[in-house]
PDB file of C-alpha atoms in Angstrom:
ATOM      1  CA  UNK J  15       0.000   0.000   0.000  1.00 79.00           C
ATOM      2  CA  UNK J  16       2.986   2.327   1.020  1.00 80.00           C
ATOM      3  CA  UNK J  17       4.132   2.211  -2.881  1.00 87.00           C
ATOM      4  CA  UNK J  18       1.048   2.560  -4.412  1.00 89.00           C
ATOM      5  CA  UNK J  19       0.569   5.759  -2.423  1.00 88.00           C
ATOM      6  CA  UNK J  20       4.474   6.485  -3.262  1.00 87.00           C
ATOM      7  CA  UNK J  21       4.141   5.626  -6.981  1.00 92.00           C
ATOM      8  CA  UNK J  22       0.383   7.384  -7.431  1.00 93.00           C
ATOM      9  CA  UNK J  23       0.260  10.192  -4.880  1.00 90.00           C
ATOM     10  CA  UNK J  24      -2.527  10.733  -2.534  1.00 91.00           C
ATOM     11  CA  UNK J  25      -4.801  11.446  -5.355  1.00 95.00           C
ATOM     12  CA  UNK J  26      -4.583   7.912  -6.580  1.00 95.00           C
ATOM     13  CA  UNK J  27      -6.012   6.552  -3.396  1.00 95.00           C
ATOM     14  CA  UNK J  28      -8.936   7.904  -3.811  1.00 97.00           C
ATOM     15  CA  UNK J  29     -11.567   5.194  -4.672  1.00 98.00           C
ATOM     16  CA  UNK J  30     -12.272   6.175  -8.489  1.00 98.00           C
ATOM     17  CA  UNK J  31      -8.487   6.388  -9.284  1.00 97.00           C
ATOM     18  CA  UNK J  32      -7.621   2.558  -7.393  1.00 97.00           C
ATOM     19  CA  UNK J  33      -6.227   0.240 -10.179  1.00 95.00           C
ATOM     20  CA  UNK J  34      -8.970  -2.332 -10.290  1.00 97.00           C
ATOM     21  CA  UNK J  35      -7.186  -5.251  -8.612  1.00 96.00           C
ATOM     22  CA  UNK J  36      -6.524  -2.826  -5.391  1.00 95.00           C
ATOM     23  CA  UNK J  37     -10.450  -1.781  -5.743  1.00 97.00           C
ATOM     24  CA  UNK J  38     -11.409  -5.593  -5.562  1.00 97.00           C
ATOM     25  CA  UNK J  39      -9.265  -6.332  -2.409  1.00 96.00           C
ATOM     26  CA  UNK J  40     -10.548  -3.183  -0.557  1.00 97.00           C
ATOM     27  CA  UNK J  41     -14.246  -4.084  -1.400  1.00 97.00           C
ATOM     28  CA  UNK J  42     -13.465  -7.704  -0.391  1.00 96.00           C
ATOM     29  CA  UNK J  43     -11.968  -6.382   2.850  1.00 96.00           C
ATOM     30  CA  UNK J  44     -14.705  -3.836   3.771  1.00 96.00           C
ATOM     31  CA  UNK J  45     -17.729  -6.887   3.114  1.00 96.00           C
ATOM     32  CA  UNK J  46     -15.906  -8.939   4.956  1.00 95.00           C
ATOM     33  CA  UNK J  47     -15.681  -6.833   7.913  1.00 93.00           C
ATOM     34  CA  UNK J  48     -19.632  -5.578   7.681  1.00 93.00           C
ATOM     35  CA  UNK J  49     -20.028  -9.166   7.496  1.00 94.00           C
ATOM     36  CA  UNK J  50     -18.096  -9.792  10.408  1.00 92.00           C
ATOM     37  CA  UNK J  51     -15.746 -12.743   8.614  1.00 93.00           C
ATOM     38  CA  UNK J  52     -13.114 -10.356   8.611  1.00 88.00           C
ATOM     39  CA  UNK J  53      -9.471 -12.016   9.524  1.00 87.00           C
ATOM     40  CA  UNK J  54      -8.629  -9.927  12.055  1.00 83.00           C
ATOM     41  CA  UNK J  55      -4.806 -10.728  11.913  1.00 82.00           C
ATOM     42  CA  UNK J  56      -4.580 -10.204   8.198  1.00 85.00           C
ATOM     43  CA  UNK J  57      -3.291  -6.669   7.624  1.00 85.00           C
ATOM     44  CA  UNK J  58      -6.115  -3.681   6.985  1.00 91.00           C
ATOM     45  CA  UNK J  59      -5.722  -2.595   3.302  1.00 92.00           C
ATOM     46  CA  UNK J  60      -8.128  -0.222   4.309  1.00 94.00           C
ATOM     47  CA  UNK J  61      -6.918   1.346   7.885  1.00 91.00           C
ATOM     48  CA  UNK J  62      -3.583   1.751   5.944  1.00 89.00           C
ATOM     49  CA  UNK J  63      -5.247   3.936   3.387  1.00 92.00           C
ATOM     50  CA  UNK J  64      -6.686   5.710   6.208  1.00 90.00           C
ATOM     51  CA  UNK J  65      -3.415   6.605   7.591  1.00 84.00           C
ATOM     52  CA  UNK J  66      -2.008   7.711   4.611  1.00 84.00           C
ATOM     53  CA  UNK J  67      -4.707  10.186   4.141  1.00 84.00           C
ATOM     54  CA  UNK J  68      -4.858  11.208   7.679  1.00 79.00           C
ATOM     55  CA  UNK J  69      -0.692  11.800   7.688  1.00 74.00           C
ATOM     56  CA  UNK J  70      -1.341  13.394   4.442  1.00 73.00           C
ATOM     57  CA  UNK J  71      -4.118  15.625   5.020  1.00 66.00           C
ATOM     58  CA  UNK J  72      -2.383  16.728   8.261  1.00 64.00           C
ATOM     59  CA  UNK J  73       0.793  17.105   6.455  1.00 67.00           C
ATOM     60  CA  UNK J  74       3.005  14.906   8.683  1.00 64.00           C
ATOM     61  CA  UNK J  75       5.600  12.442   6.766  1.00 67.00           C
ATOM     62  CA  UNK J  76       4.712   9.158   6.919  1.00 62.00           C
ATOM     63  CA  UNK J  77       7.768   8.247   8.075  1.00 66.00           C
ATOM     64  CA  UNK J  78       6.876   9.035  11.672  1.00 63.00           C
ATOM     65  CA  UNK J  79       5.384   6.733  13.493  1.00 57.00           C
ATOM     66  CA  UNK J  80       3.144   8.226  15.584  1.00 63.00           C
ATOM     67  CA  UNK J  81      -0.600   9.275  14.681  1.00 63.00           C
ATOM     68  CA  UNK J  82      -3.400   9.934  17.227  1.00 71.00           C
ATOM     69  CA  UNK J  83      -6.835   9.608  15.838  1.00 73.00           C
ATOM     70  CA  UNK J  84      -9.755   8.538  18.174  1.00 82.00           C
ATOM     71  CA  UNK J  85     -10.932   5.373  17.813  1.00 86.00           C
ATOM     72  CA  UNK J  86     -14.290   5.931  17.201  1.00 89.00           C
ATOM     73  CA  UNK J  87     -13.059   8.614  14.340  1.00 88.00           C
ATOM     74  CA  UNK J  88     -10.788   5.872  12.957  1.00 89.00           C
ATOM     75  CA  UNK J  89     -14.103   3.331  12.686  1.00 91.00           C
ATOM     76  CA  UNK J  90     -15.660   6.223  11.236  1.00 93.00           C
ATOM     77  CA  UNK J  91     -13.556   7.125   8.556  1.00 93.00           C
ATOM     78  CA  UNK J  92     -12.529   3.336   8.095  1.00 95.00           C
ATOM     79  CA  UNK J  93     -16.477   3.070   7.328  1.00 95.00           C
ATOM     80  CA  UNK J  94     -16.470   5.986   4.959  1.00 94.00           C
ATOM     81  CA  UNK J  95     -13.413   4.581   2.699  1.00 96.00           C
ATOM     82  CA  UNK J  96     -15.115   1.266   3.047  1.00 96.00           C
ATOM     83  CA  UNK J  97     -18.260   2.550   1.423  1.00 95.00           C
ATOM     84  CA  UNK J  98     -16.718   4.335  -1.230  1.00 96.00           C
ATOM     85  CA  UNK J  99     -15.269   1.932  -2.763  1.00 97.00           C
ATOM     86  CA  UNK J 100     -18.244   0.154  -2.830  1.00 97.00           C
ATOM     87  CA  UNK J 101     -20.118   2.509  -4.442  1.00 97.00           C
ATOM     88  CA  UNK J 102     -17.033   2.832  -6.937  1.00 98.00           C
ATOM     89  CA  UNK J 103     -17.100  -0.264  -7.370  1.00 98.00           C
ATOM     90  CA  UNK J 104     -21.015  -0.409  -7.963  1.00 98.00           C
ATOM     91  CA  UNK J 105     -19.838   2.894 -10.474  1.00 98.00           C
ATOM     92  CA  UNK J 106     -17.984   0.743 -13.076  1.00 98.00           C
ATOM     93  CA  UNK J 107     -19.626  -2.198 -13.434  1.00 98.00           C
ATOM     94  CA  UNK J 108     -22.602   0.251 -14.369  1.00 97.00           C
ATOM     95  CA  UNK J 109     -25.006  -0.458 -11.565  1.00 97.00           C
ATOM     96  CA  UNK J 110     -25.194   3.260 -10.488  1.00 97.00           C
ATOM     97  CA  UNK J 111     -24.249   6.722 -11.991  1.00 97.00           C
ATOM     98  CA  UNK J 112     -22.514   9.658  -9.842  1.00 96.00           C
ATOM     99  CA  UNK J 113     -21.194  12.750 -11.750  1.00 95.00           C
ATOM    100  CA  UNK J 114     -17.839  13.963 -11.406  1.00 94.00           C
ATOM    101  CA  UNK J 115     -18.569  16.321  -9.213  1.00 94.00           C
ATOM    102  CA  UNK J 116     -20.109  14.415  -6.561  1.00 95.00           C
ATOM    103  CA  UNK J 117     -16.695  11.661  -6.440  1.00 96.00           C
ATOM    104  CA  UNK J 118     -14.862  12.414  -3.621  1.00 96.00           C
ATOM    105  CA  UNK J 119     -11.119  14.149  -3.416  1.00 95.00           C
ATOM    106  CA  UNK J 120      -8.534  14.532  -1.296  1.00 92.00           C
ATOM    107  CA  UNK J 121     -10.349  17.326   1.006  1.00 92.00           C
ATOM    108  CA  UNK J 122     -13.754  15.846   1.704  1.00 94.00           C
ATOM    109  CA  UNK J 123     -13.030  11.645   1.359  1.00 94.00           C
ATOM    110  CA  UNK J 124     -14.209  11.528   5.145  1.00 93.00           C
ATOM    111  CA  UNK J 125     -16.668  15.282   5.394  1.00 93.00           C
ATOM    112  CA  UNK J 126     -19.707  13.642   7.053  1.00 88.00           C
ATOM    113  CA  UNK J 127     -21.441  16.735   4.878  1.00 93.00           C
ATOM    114  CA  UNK J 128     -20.343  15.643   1.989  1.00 92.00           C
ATOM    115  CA  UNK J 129     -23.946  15.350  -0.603  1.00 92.00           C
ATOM    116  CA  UNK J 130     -23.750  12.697  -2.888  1.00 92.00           C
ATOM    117  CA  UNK J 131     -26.256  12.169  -6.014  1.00 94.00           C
ATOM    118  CA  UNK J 132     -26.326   8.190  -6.717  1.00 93.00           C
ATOM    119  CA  UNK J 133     -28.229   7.746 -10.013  1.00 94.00           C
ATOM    120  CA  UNK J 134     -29.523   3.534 -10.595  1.00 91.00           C
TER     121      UNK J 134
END
């Protein structure tokens, strides 16, 4: 995950710009943990993204260690990622239509305001 992000850029985690094999392995990851079969000792593709973008966003190099985000934030966020892949996913097998416009970027991946128009 650390080279994708190093090879792509922030901008390339972002659901619509995941290379499809990394968009099937997050979307198996986040059913399997709203399905509760989740292997809990497997490593979190998903958390990882997470703590790129919250390093990232908050401008600290990845390189140090240390991050505190609450827990119930991390679930949160861990929740929103989940979904949008989903929903990206859902986007280019042609089960749903979302403009431009309403895909999310670097600034508002995890904005609980964030409006979204999902066309079926």
């Amino acid at each position: 995950m650390i080279d994708y992000y190093e090879t792509f850029g922030l901008k390339g985690m972002l659901p619509q710009n995941l290379s499809e094999v990394f968009l099937q392995e997050f979307v198996f990851e986040y059913e399997a943990f709203k399905n509760n079969t989740i292997d809990k000792h497997a490593p979190s593709m998903i958390l990882m993204a997470v703590i790129i973008f919250e390093h990232k966003y908050r401008k600290i190099p990845l390189e140090e260690v240390e991050l505190i985000v609450q827990p119930e934030k991390l679930i949160e966020k861990y929740n929103f990622y989940g979904m949008a892949v989903v929903v990206e996913d859902l986007r280019r097998k042609g089960v749903v239509d979302i403009s431009q416009n309403d895909l999310p970027n670097v600034e508002n991946i995890f904005d609980l305001n964030r409006e979204v128009v999902i066309e079926i």
